[in-house]
mmCIF file of C-alpha atoms and ligand atoms in Angstrom:
data_model
loop_
_atom_site.group_PDB
_atom_site.id
_atom_site.type_symbol
_atom_site.label_atom_id
_atom_site.label_comp_id
_atom_site.label_asym_id
_atom_site.label_seq_id
_atom_site.Cartn_x
_atom_site.Cartn_y
_atom_site.Cartn_z
ATOM 1 C CA UNK A 1 22.581 8.595 -5.304
ATOM 2 C CA UNK A 2 21.867 7.892 -1.516
ATOM 3 C CA UNK A 3 18.151 8.934 -0.845
ATOM 4 C CA UNK A 4 16.235 9.114 2.549
ATOM 5 C CA UNK A 5 12.774 8.248 2.294
ATOM 6 C CA UNK A 6 9.931 9.170 4.957
ATOM 7 C CA UNK A 7 6.410 7.770 4.860
ATOM 8 C CA UNK A 8 3.804 9.173 7.322
ATOM 9 C CA UNK A 9 0.777 9.285 5.392
ATOM 10 C CA UNK A 10 -1.374 7.117 7.518
ATOM 11 C CA UNK A 11 -0.476 5.234 10.884
ATOM 12 C CA UNK A 12 3.248 4.348 10.311
ATOM 13 C CA UNK A 13 5.924 6.157 10.313
ATOM 14 C CA UNK A 14 8.663 4.619 7.777
ATOM 15 C CA UNK A 15 11.944 5.526 7.338
ATOM 16 C CA UNK A 16 14.991 3.986 4.883
ATOM 17 C CA UNK A 17 17.842 5.121 3.146
ATOM 18 C CA UNK A 18 18.147 3.568 -0.579
ATOM 19 C CA UNK A 19 21.421 3.835 -2.395
ATOM 20 C CA UNK A 20 21.399 3.507 -6.188
ATOM 21 C CA UNK A 21 24.548 0.904 -5.892
ATOM 22 C CA UNK A 22 24.463 -0.669 -2.769
ATOM 23 C CA UNK A 23 20.403 -0.941 -2.700
ATOM 24 C CA UNK A 24 18.600 -0.697 0.411
ATOM 25 C CA UNK A 25 20.812 0.544 3.486
ATOM 26 C CA UNK A 26 18.808 0.482 6.379
ATOM 27 C CA UNK A 27 14.978 0.788 7.176
ATOM 28 C CA UNK A 28 12.697 0.857 10.196
ATOM 29 C CA UNK A 29 9.031 1.416 10.716
ATOM 30 C CA UNK A 30 7.241 2.574 13.754
ATOM 31 C CA UNK A 31 3.768 1.552 13.650
ATOM 32 C CA UNK A 32 0.929 3.519 15.589
ATOM 33 C CA UNK A 33 -1.568 0.289 15.560
ATOM 34 C CA UNK A 34 -1.611 -0.035 19.683
ATOM 35 C CA UNK A 35 -2.335 3.684 19.682
ATOM 36 C CA UNK A 36 -5.517 3.395 17.533
ATOM 37 C CA UNK A 37 -6.457 0.236 18.696
ATOM 38 C CA UNK A 38 -8.952 1.154 21.259
ATOM 39 C CA UNK A 39 -10.761 3.510 18.346
ATOM 40 C CA UNK A 40 -11.226 0.496 16.131
ATOM 41 C CA UNK A 41 -9.478 2.952 13.272
ATOM 42 C CA UNK A 42 -6.833 5.522 13.029
ATOM 43 C CA UNK A 43 -7.618 8.982 14.534
ATOM 44 C CA UNK A 44 -6.095 11.446 12.124
ATOM 45 C CA UNK A 45 -5.393 13.961 14.968
ATOM 46 C CA UNK A 46 -3.596 11.323 17.084
ATOM 47 C CA UNK A 47 -1.525 10.178 13.808
ATOM 48 C CA UNK A 48 -0.099 13.639 13.018
ATOM 49 C CA UNK A 49 1.157 14.297 16.766
ATOM 50 C CA UNK A 50 2.826 10.935 16.841
ATOM 51 C CA UNK A 51 4.325 11.240 13.661
ATOM 52 C CA UNK A 52 5.865 14.108 14.894
ATOM 53 C CA UNK A 53 7.204 12.618 17.775
ATOM 54 C CA UNK A 54 8.658 9.687 15.979
ATOM 55 C CA UNK A 55 9.782 11.027 12.797
ATOM 56 C CA UNK A 56 13.279 12.764 13.893
ATOM 57 C CA UNK A 57 14.276 9.566 16.444
ATOM 58 C CA UNK A 58 13.819 7.059 13.753
ATOM 59 C CA UNK A 59 15.555 9.222 10.875
ATOM 60 C CA UNK A 60 18.617 9.390 13.501
ATOM 61 C CA UNK A 61 18.695 5.558 13.815
ATOM 62 C CA UNK A 62 18.374 4.726 10.004
ATOM 63 C CA UNK A 63 21.041 7.220 9.312
ATOM 64 C CA UNK A 64 23.428 5.902 12.093
ATOM 65 C CA UNK A 65 22.296 2.281 10.501
ATOM 66 C CA UNK A 66 23.063 3.335 7.054
ATOM 67 C CA UNK A 67 26.309 4.886 8.269
ATOM 68 C CA UNK A 68 25.465 8.296 6.426
ATOM 69 C CA UNK A 69 25.123 11.952 7.560
ATOM 70 C CA UNK A 70 22.511 13.750 6.632
ATOM 71 C CA UNK A 71 24.744 16.081 4.589
ATOM 72 C CA UNK A 72 25.874 13.106 2.457
ATOM 73 C CA UNK A 73 22.712 12.530 1.157
ATOM 74 C CA UNK A 74 21.534 13.349 -2.528
ATOM 75 C CA UNK A 75 18.070 13.781 -1.727
ATOM 76 C CA UNK A 76 15.258 13.503 0.924
ATOM 77 C CA UNK A 77 11.895 11.734 -0.467
ATOM 78 C CA UNK A 78 8.702 12.167 1.321
ATOM 79 C CA UNK A 79 5.081 10.922 0.955
ATOM 80 C CA UNK A 80 3.286 14.104 -0.206
ATOM 81 C CA UNK A 81 0.043 12.384 -0.956
ATOM 82 C CA UNK A 82 -2.469 10.852 -1.140
ATOM 83 C CA UNK A 83 -3.480 10.139 2.524
ATOM 84 C CA UNK A 84 -4.532 11.933 5.960
ATOM 85 C CA UNK A 85 -3.896 15.851 5.406
ATOM 86 C CA UNK A 86 -2.271 16.279 8.996
ATOM 87 C CA UNK A 87 0.031 12.977 8.881
ATOM 88 C CA UNK A 88 1.024 14.241 5.655
ATOM 89 C CA UNK A 89 1.986 17.773 6.601
ATOM 90 C CA UNK A 90 3.901 16.484 9.857
ATOM 91 C CA UNK A 91 6.123 14.549 7.346
ATOM 92 C CA UNK A 92 6.449 16.870 4.792
ATOM 93 C CA UNK A 93 7.453 19.467 7.137
ATOM 94 C CA UNK A 94 10.294 17.378 8.900
ATOM 95 C CA UNK A 95 11.679 16.214 5.031
ATOM 96 C CA UNK A 96 11.476 19.774 3.737
ATOM 97 C CA UNK A 97 13.029 21.449 6.903
ATOM 98 C CA UNK A 98 15.604 18.665 6.978
ATOM 99 C CA UNK A 99 16.673 19.035 3.338
ATOM 100 C CA UNK A 100 16.672 22.586 3.427
ATOM 101 C CA UNK A 101 19.047 22.359 6.733
ATOM 102 C CA UNK A 102 21.382 19.905 4.852
ATOM 103 C CA UNK A 103 21.258 21.739 1.831
ATOM 104 C CA UNK A 104 19.835 18.583 -0.345
ATOM 105 C CA UNK A 105 17.227 18.155 -2.781
ATOM 106 C CA UNK A 106 13.751 17.204 -1.961
ATOM 107 C CA UNK A 107 10.696 15.204 -3.436
ATOM 108 C CA UNK A 108 7.190 14.734 -2.359
ATOM 109 C CA UNK A 109 6.232 11.197 -3.645
ATOM 110 C CA UNK A 110 3.139 9.512 -4.267
ATOM 111 C CA UNK A 111 2.124 7.113 -1.891
ATOM 112 C CA UNK A 112 0.697 4.783 -4.595
ATOM 113 C CA UNK A 113 3.669 4.971 -6.538
ATOM 114 C CA UNK A 114 5.599 3.908 -3.713
ATOM 115 C CA UNK A 115 3.746 1.013 -3.424
ATOM 116 C CA UNK A 116 3.488 0.272 -7.135
ATOM 117 C CA UNK A 117 7.674 0.424 -7.089
ATOM 118 C CA UNK A 118 7.952 -1.554 -4.173
ATOM 119 C CA UNK A 119 8.849 -4.962 -5.698
ATOM 120 C CA UNK A 120 11.703 -3.391 -7.533
ATOM 121 C CA UNK A 121 13.379 -3.437 -4.093
ATOM 122 C CA UNK A 122 13.468 -7.387 -4.992
ATOM 123 C CA UNK A 123 16.156 -9.545 -5.990
ATOM 124 C CA UNK A 124 14.185 -10.347 -9.251
ATOM 125 C CA UNK A 125 12.317 -6.993 -10.087
ATOM 126 C CA UNK A 126 9.963 -6.986 -12.644
ATOM 127 C CA UNK A 127 10.487 -5.432 -16.123
ATOM 128 C CA UNK A 128 8.396 -3.031 -17.676
ATOM 129 C CA UNK A 129 5.431 -3.195 -19.434
ATOM 130 C CA UNK A 130 3.179 -4.803 -16.585
ATOM 131 C CA UNK A 131 -0.138 -4.697 -14.905
ATOM 132 C CA UNK A 132 -0.209 -3.557 -11.366
ATOM 133 C CA UNK A 133 -3.030 -4.580 -8.698
ATOM 134 C CA UNK A 134 -2.654 -2.200 -5.851
ATOM 135 C CA UNK A 135 -4.836 -3.171 -3.019
ATOM 136 C CA UNK A 136 -4.084 -1.075 0.049
ATOM 137 C CA UNK A 137 -6.660 0.360 3.121
ATOM 138 C CA UNK A 138 -7.245 3.279 0.993
ATOM 139 C CA UNK A 139 -7.248 2.554 -2.363
ATOM 140 C CA UNK A 140 -7.949 -0.492 -4.775
ATOM 141 C CA UNK A 141 -6.902 -0.315 -8.484
ATOM 142 C CA UNK A 142 -5.356 -1.795 -11.490
ATOM 143 C CA UNK A 143 -3.367 -0.039 -13.736
ATOM 144 C CA UNK A 144 -1.335 -0.684 -17.018
ATOM 145 C CA UNK A 145 2.278 0.335 -16.281
ATOM 146 C CA UNK A 146 4.213 0.937 -19.310
ATOM 147 C CA UNK A 147 7.050 2.465 -17.389
ATOM 148 C CA UNK A 148 8.114 4.284 -14.224
ATOM 149 C CA UNK A 149 5.556 7.351 -13.919
ATOM 150 C CA UNK A 150 3.606 5.800 -16.883
ATOM 151 C CA UNK A 151 0.203 4.301 -15.400
ATOM 152 C CA UNK A 152 -2.820 4.097 -17.114
ATOM 153 C CA UNK A 153 -5.818 3.383 -14.620
ATOM 154 C CA UNK A 154 -7.599 0.325 -16.097
ATOM 155 C CA UNK A 155 -10.056 0.216 -13.062
ATOM 156 C CA UNK A 156 -10.776 1.350 -9.638
ATOM 157 C CA UNK A 157 -12.721 0.886 -6.386
ATOM 158 C CA UNK A 158 -16.215 2.936 -6.913
ATOM 159 C CA UNK A 159 -16.505 3.148 -2.955
ATOM 160 C CA UNK A 160 -14.526 0.981 -0.184
ATOM 161 C CA UNK A 161 -10.860 -0.464 -0.791
ATOM 162 C CA UNK A 162 -10.263 -4.120 -0.663
ATOM 163 C CA UNK A 163 -8.163 -3.199 2.741
ATOM 164 C CA UNK A 164 -10.932 -1.136 3.918
ATOM 165 C CA UNK A 165 -13.330 -4.216 3.439
ATOM 166 C CA UNK A 166 -10.932 -6.510 5.878
ATOM 167 C CA UNK A 167 -11.145 -3.523 8.424
ATOM 168 C CA UNK A 168 -14.780 -3.013 8.341
ATOM 169 C CA UNK A 169 -15.556 -6.730 8.653
ATOM 170 C CA UNK A 170 -12.973 -7.353 11.328
ATOM 171 C CA UNK A 171 -14.426 -4.160 13.344
ATOM 172 C CA UNK A 172 -17.958 -5.598 12.845
ATOM 173 C CA UNK A 173 -16.855 -9.201 14.232
ATOM 174 C CA UNK A 174 -15.000 -7.640 17.332
ATOM 175 C CA UNK A 175 -11.474 -8.775 15.847
ATOM 176 C CA UNK A 176 -9.556 -5.420 16.280
ATOM 177 C CA UNK A 177 -7.636 -3.281 14.087
ATOM 178 C CA UNK A 178 -5.863 -3.428 11.447
ATOM 179 C CA UNK A 179 -8.380 -6.115 10.012
ATOM 180 C CA UNK A 180 -6.783 -7.961 7.366
ATOM 181 C CA UNK A 181 -4.092 -9.639 9.456
ATOM 182 C CA UNK A 182 -6.847 -10.347 11.892
ATOM 183 C CA UNK A 183 -9.308 -11.779 9.366
ATOM 184 C CA UNK A 184 -6.365 -13.802 7.667
ATOM 185 C CA UNK A 185 -5.908 -15.343 11.139
ATOM 186 C CA UNK A 186 -9.535 -16.336 12.319
ATOM 187 C CA UNK A 187 -10.306 -17.430 8.748
ATOM 188 C CA UNK A 188 -7.916 -20.402 9.205
ATOM 189 C CA UNK A 189 -10.567 -21.917 11.497
ATOM 190 C CA UNK A 190 -13.279 -21.066 9.132
ATOM 191 C CA UNK A 191 -15.440 -23.544 7.163
ATOM 192 C CA UNK A 192 -15.611 -22.376 3.942
ATOM 193 C CA UNK A 193 -18.922 -22.239 2.349
ATOM 194 C CA UNK A 194 -21.072 -22.093 5.305
ATOM 195 C CA UNK A 195 -21.926 -18.236 4.134
ATOM 196 C CA UNK A 196 -22.308 -17.139 0.650
ATOM 197 C CA UNK A 197 -21.319 -13.432 -0.023
ATOM 198 C CA UNK A 198 -21.316 -11.699 -3.428
ATOM 199 C CA UNK A 199 -18.396 -11.197 -5.775
ATOM 200 C CA UNK A 200 -19.268 -7.737 -6.380
ATOM 201 C CA UNK A 201 -19.271 -6.563 -9.676
ATOM 202 C CA UNK A 202 -18.066 -9.491 -11.376
ATOM 203 C CA UNK A 203 -21.108 -10.428 -13.376
ATOM 204 C CA UNK A 204 -20.392 -7.542 -15.450
ATOM 205 C CA UNK A 205 -17.810 -6.128 -17.983
ATOM 206 C CA UNK A 206 -15.322 -3.829 -16.796
ATOM 207 C CA UNK A 207 -12.123 -3.339 -14.204
ATOM 208 C CA UNK A 208 -14.066 -1.351 -11.270
ATOM 209 C CA UNK A 209 -14.370 -2.676 -7.709
ATOM 210 C CA UNK A 210 -17.047 -2.220 -5.232
ATOM 211 C CA UNK A 211 -16.534 -3.954 -1.802
ATOM 212 C CA UNK A 212 -18.779 -1.678 0.477
ATOM 213 C CA UNK A 213 -21.605 -3.881 0.119
ATOM 214 C CA UNK A 214 -19.325 -6.909 1.995
ATOM 215 C CA UNK A 215 -19.713 -4.952 5.205
ATOM 216 C CA UNK A 216 -23.587 -5.303 5.116
ATOM 217 C CA UNK A 217 -23.004 -9.198 3.913
ATOM 218 C CA UNK A 218 -21.067 -9.511 7.204
ATOM 219 C CA UNK A 219 -23.327 -7.724 9.282
ATOM 220 C CA UNK A 220 -26.575 -10.035 8.072
ATOM 221 C CA UNK A 221 -24.643 -13.256 8.391
ATOM 222 C CA UNK A 222 -23.484 -11.935 12.236
ATOM 223 C CA UNK A 223 -26.899 -11.353 13.067
ATOM 224 C CA UNK A 224 -28.239 -10.135 16.417
ATOM 225 C CA UNK A 225 -27.184 -12.826 18.583
ATOM 226 C CA UNK A 226 -23.508 -12.988 20.188
ATOM 227 C CA UNK A 227 -21.161 -14.292 18.068
ATOM 228 C CA UNK A 228 -19.324 -17.631 18.890
ATOM 229 C CA UNK A 229 -15.724 -18.388 17.477
ATOM 230 C CA UNK A 230 -16.432 -20.691 15.057
ATOM 231 C CA UNK A 231 -19.346 -18.212 13.606
ATOM 232 C CA UNK A 232 -16.874 -15.605 13.731
ATOM 233 C CA UNK A 233 -14.051 -18.074 11.713
ATOM 234 C CA UNK A 234 -16.618 -18.981 9.170
ATOM 235 C CA UNK A 235 -17.747 -15.283 8.367
ATOM 236 C CA UNK A 236 -13.799 -14.155 8.383
ATOM 237 C CA UNK A 237 -13.082 -17.416 6.002
ATOM 238 C CA UNK A 238 -16.129 -16.216 3.332
ATOM 239 C CA UNK A 239 -15.098 -12.104 3.386
ATOM 240 C CA UNK A 240 -11.441 -13.100 2.613
ATOM 241 C CA UNK A 241 -12.905 -15.540 -0.303
ATOM 242 C CA UNK A 242 -15.196 -12.877 -1.713
ATOM 243 C CA UNK A 243 -12.611 -10.345 -1.609
ATOM 244 C CA UNK A 244 -9.777 -12.516 -3.314
ATOM 245 C CA UNK A 245 -11.975 -14.349 -5.647
ATOM 246 C CA UNK A 246 -13.067 -10.495 -6.805
ATOM 247 C CA UNK A 247 -9.275 -9.267 -7.388
ATOM 248 C CA UNK A 248 -8.154 -12.508 -8.993
ATOM 249 C CA UNK A 249 -11.471 -12.371 -11.353
ATOM 250 C CA UNK A 250 -10.648 -8.712 -12.348
ATOM 251 C CA UNK A 251 -6.828 -9.190 -12.277
ATOM 252 C CA UNK A 252 -7.279 -11.820 -14.681
ATOM 253 C CA UNK A 253 -9.721 -10.017 -17.036
ATOM 254 C CA UNK A 254 -6.858 -6.985 -16.766
ATOM 255 C CA UNK A 255 -4.138 -9.496 -18.256
ATOM 256 C CA UNK A 256 -6.474 -10.562 -20.959
ATOM 257 C CA UNK A 257 -7.302 -7.131 -21.885
ATOM 258 C CA UNK A 258 -4.121 -5.679 -22.134
ATOM 259 C CA UNK A 259 -2.208 -9.057 -23.025
ATOM 260 C CA UNK A 260 0.469 -7.935 -20.751
ATOM 261 C CA UNK A 261 2.483 -11.086 -19.148
ATOM 262 C CA UNK A 262 3.335 -9.619 -15.596
ATOM 263 C CA UNK A 263 1.442 -9.200 -12.858
ATOM 264 C CA UNK A 264 2.707 -6.529 -9.892
ATOM 265 C CA UNK A 265 0.616 -6.757 -6.796
ATOM 266 C CA UNK A 266 1.410 -4.210 -4.055
ATOM 267 C CA UNK A 267 -0.282 -2.535 -1.186
ATOM 268 C CA UNK A 268 -0.919 -3.541 2.613
ATOM 269 C CA UNK A 269 -3.706 -6.376 1.432
ATOM 270 C CA UNK A 270 -0.827 -7.919 -0.770
ATOM 271 C CA UNK A 271 0.532 -9.440 2.676
ATOM 272 C CA UNK A 272 -2.347 -11.843 2.270
ATOM 273 C CA UNK A 273 -0.874 -15.331 2.302
ATOM 274 C CA UNK A 274 -3.752 -16.796 0.284
ATOM 275 C CA UNK A 275 -4.045 -13.850 -2.171
ATOM 276 C CA UNK A 276 -0.524 -14.184 -2.788
ATOM 277 C CA UNK A 277 -1.098 -18.213 -3.386
ATOM 278 C CA UNK A 278 -3.969 -17.403 -5.566
ATOM 279 C CA UNK A 279 -2.373 -15.032 -7.777
ATOM 280 C CA UNK A 280 0.661 -17.345 -8.128
ATOM 281 C CA UNK A 281 -1.422 -19.988 -9.178
ATOM 282 C CA UNK A 282 -3.039 -17.775 -11.751
ATOM 283 C CA UNK A 283 0.146 -16.492 -12.918
ATOM 284 C CA UNK A 284 1.372 -20.249 -13.278
ATOM 285 C CA UNK A 285 -1.934 -21.037 -15.369
ATOM 286 C CA UNK A 286 -1.350 -18.476 -17.609
ATOM 287 C CA UNK A 287 2.159 -18.933 -18.200
ATOM 288 C CA UNK A 288 3.471 -15.171 -16.806
ATOM 289 C CA UNK A 289 5.101 -13.970 -14.048
ATOM 290 C CA UNK A 290 3.981 -12.689 -10.831
ATOM 291 C CA UNK A 291 5.738 -10.009 -8.333
ATOM 292 C CA UNK A 292 4.993 -9.117 -4.737
ATOM 293 C CA UNK A 293 7.035 -6.871 -2.210
ATOM 294 C CA UNK A 294 8.497 -8.884 0.637
ATOM 295 C CA UNK A 295 6.091 -9.211 3.590
ATOM 296 C CA UNK A 296 7.443 -5.927 5.451
ATOM 297 C CA UNK A 297 7.027 -3.753 2.558
ATOM 298 C CA UNK A 298 3.566 -4.686 1.662
ATOM 299 C CA UNK A 299 2.301 -2.272 4.065
ATOM 300 C CA UNK A 300 3.274 1.012 4.498
ATOM 301 C CA UNK A 301 7.245 1.718 4.800
ATOM 302 C CA UNK A 302 9.733 4.396 3.747
ATOM 303 C CA UNK A 303 11.894 1.958 1.524
ATOM 304 C CA UNK A 304 9.203 2.338 -1.334
ATOM 305 C CA UNK A 305 9.321 5.933 -0.922
ATOM 306 C CA UNK A 306 13.027 6.463 -0.825
ATOM 307 C CA UNK A 307 12.888 4.334 -3.977
ATOM 308 C CA UNK A 308 10.236 5.972 -5.828
ATOM 309 C CA UNK A 309 11.829 9.647 -4.811
ATOM 310 C CA UNK A 310 15.076 8.249 -6.108
ATOM 311 C CA UNK A 311 13.792 7.436 -9.720
ATOM 312 C CA UNK A 312 12.195 10.963 -9.684
ATOM 313 C CA UNK A 313 15.344 12.608 -8.417
ATOM 314 C CA UNK A 314 17.231 10.793 -10.853
ATOM 315 C CA UNK A 315 14.813 11.860 -13.772
ATOM 316 C CA UNK A 316 15.402 15.477 -12.752
ATOM 317 C CA UNK A 317 12.190 16.288 -10.465
ATOM 318 C CA UNK A 318 12.370 17.968 -7.308
ATOM 319 C CA UNK A 319 10.440 20.253 -5.447
ATOM 320 C CA UNK A 320 11.121 24.100 -5.856
ATOM 321 C CA UNK A 321 10.941 26.704 -3.526
ATOM 322 C CA UNK A 322 10.439 26.951 0.301
ATOM 323 C CA UNK A 323 6.645 26.085 0.345
ATOM 324 C CA UNK A 324 5.209 22.742 0.662
ATOM 325 C CA UNK A 325 1.844 21.254 0.651
ATOM 326 C CA UNK A 326 -0.017 17.922 1.195
ATOM 327 C CA UNK A 327 -2.194 16.589 -1.618
ATOM 328 C CA UNK A 328 -4.653 14.428 0.352
ATOM 329 C CA UNK A 329 -6.086 13.472 -2.682
ATOM 330 C CA UNK A 330 -3.940 12.924 -5.934
ATOM 331 C CA UNK A 331 -4.694 10.663 -8.671
ATOM 332 C CA UNK A 332 -1.976 8.158 -9.653
ATOM 333 C CA UNK A 333 -2.844 9.022 -13.471
ATOM 334 C CA UNK A 334 -2.032 12.773 -12.823
ATOM 335 C CA UNK A 335 1.850 11.905 -12.054
ATOM 336 C CA UNK A 336 4.132 13.301 -14.994
ATOM 337 C CA UNK A 337 6.022 10.516 -16.497
ATOM 338 C CA UNK A 338 9.854 10.166 -15.723
ATOM 339 C CA UNK A 339 12.501 9.456 -18.709
ATOM 340 C CA UNK A 340 13.454 5.916 -19.118
HETATM 341 O O1 KG4 B 1 -0.798 -0.135 2.319
HETATM 342 P P1 KG4 B 1 -1.392 -0.050 3.599
HETATM 343 O O2 KG4 B 1 -0.194 -0.308 4.712
HETATM 344 O O3 KG4 B 1 -1.741 1.272 3.875
HETATM 345 C C1 KG4 B 1 -2.605 2.061 2.981
HETATM 346 O O4 KG4 B 1 -1.839 2.597 2.095
HETATM 347 O O5 KG4 B 1 -3.742 2.027 3.219
HETATM 348 O O6 KG4 B 1 -2.519 -0.736 3.585
HETATM 349 C C2 KG4 B 1 -3.339 -1.040 4.913
HETATM 350 C C3 KG4 B 1 -4.433 -2.127 4.601
HETATM 351 C C4 KG4 B 1 -5.489 -2.363 5.904
HETATM 352 O O7 KG4 B 1 -6.575 -2.203 5.330
HETATM 353 C C5 KG4 B 1 -4.760 -3.462 6.203
HETATM 354 O O8 KG4 B 1 -6.156 -4.170 6.932
HETATM 355 C C6 KG4 B 1 -4.624 -4.211 4.960
HETATM 356 O O9 KG4 B 1 -3.808 -3.557 4.268
HETATM 357 N N1 KG4 B 1 -3.852 -5.549 5.572
HETATM 358 C C7 KG4 B 1 -4.122 -6.889 4.956
HETATM 359 C C8 KG4 B 1 -3.355 -7.824 5.503
HETATM 360 N N2 KG4 B 1 -2.021 -6.683 6.015
HETATM 361 C C9 KG4 B 1 -2.484 -5.784 5.894
HETATM 362 N N3 KG4 B 1 -5.407 -7.450 4.361
HETATM 363 C C10 KG4 B 1 -5.418 -8.772 4.381
HETATM 364 N N4 KG4 B 1 -4.604 -9.586 4.614
HETATM 365 C C11 KG4 B 1 -3.205 -9.128 5.485
HETATM 366 N N5 KG4 B 1 -2.726 -9.948 5.844
HETATM 367 ZN ZN1 ZN B 2 0.040 2.053 1.820
#
C-alpha cells in the first residue's frame, strides 16, 4: 500500500508518501512561521489561505520525489482534526478532491494519533503496549496505548498545553514565535535557580496538568523594567526547567501506575533536547525503553499523517460519501479501534 499524507491543522503544510514495504518515500514541509512572526502567534485566516497556496505545489513535488503518480496511490490521508477549522478544511478539501479525481480512498486522520504513532517511522519502533506522553502546542496528555487506535487517556492539561507555555513565555520575553526553540536557545545562557517557578499539580495525586500559571510566573519574574539578556536567559531556563520537571514527574507516575515498560514521547515539545535527555535518563533508571520521533517529525509533518492513515485504511476504514467536515475539537479517546 502506498499512501499520501497531508497535514494542515495549524501553521505547517506537511506532505509525505509512505509505502508499506519501502517505508517513507518522500516528505516535505512548508512552515508558515515567518508569515505569523509579526503577530506573535498563528493568525487562523492567514494560515488557511497559505495552506491553499502551498498544498498542491508541495503534493506535486513529493509525488515526483517519490516517483509516484496520484492514480497509483492506494489512498490519501489528511488531518481532519483537531486544529484550526479553516486550516483543516483547506487540507480536507484538497485531499478529498484529489482522492475523488484519482479514484482512490481517503481517510481523515486524528492529528494527535499521527503524533502518537510518529516514532513507528523510526528504525527501532516501540512495541505495544506503552505509555504515550504527547506534548504539542495544542495538547498535553498521557495515554495508555494498548494497540493502534486503543488509547486510554490517563491525564491531560486542564488549561494551556506545554507548547503553549513555551510560546506564551517566549512572547512575554520578546523572543518571538514559535516559542519552544527560542526558549530552548535562550535558556542555554541562563543561570538555573535564580528564579523558582512552581511545578504545577505535582504536589497532589493524579496525572492531569496545568501550565497556565507559568505565564504569570514569567510575567512576575520579568517585572516592570526593561529586560536585559541575562535576566531573559535566567527566566527562560527556569520556565524550561519547570515544564520539563512537571512532564517528567507525571510521566514517571504514569509508568508506575500502569506498570508498563515503554515510554513514547511525541509532539512539537518532544524536540526539546533537555526534555529528551531527562526522559532518557528516567527510562535508564527504571530499566525501560524510551522512544521519540526523529527531530523533524516531532513538530507537525505529513509523514505521521500518511502513516496513521495507512494503518486505518489497512484496517478497512475510509471516508464515505462526498461530504467532508473538519473536526476542530476531537478527543483521541473517541477514535474507533483498529484490528491488530
Ligand atoms: O506538534 P506541534 O508542531 O503542533 C501542534 O500540534 O500544536 O507543536 C508545536 C509546539 C509549539 O508550541 C512549539 O513552541 C513547541 O511545539 N516546540 C518546542 C520545541 N520545538 C517546538 N517546545 C520546546 N522545545 C523545542 N525545541
Ligand atoms: Zn501537532
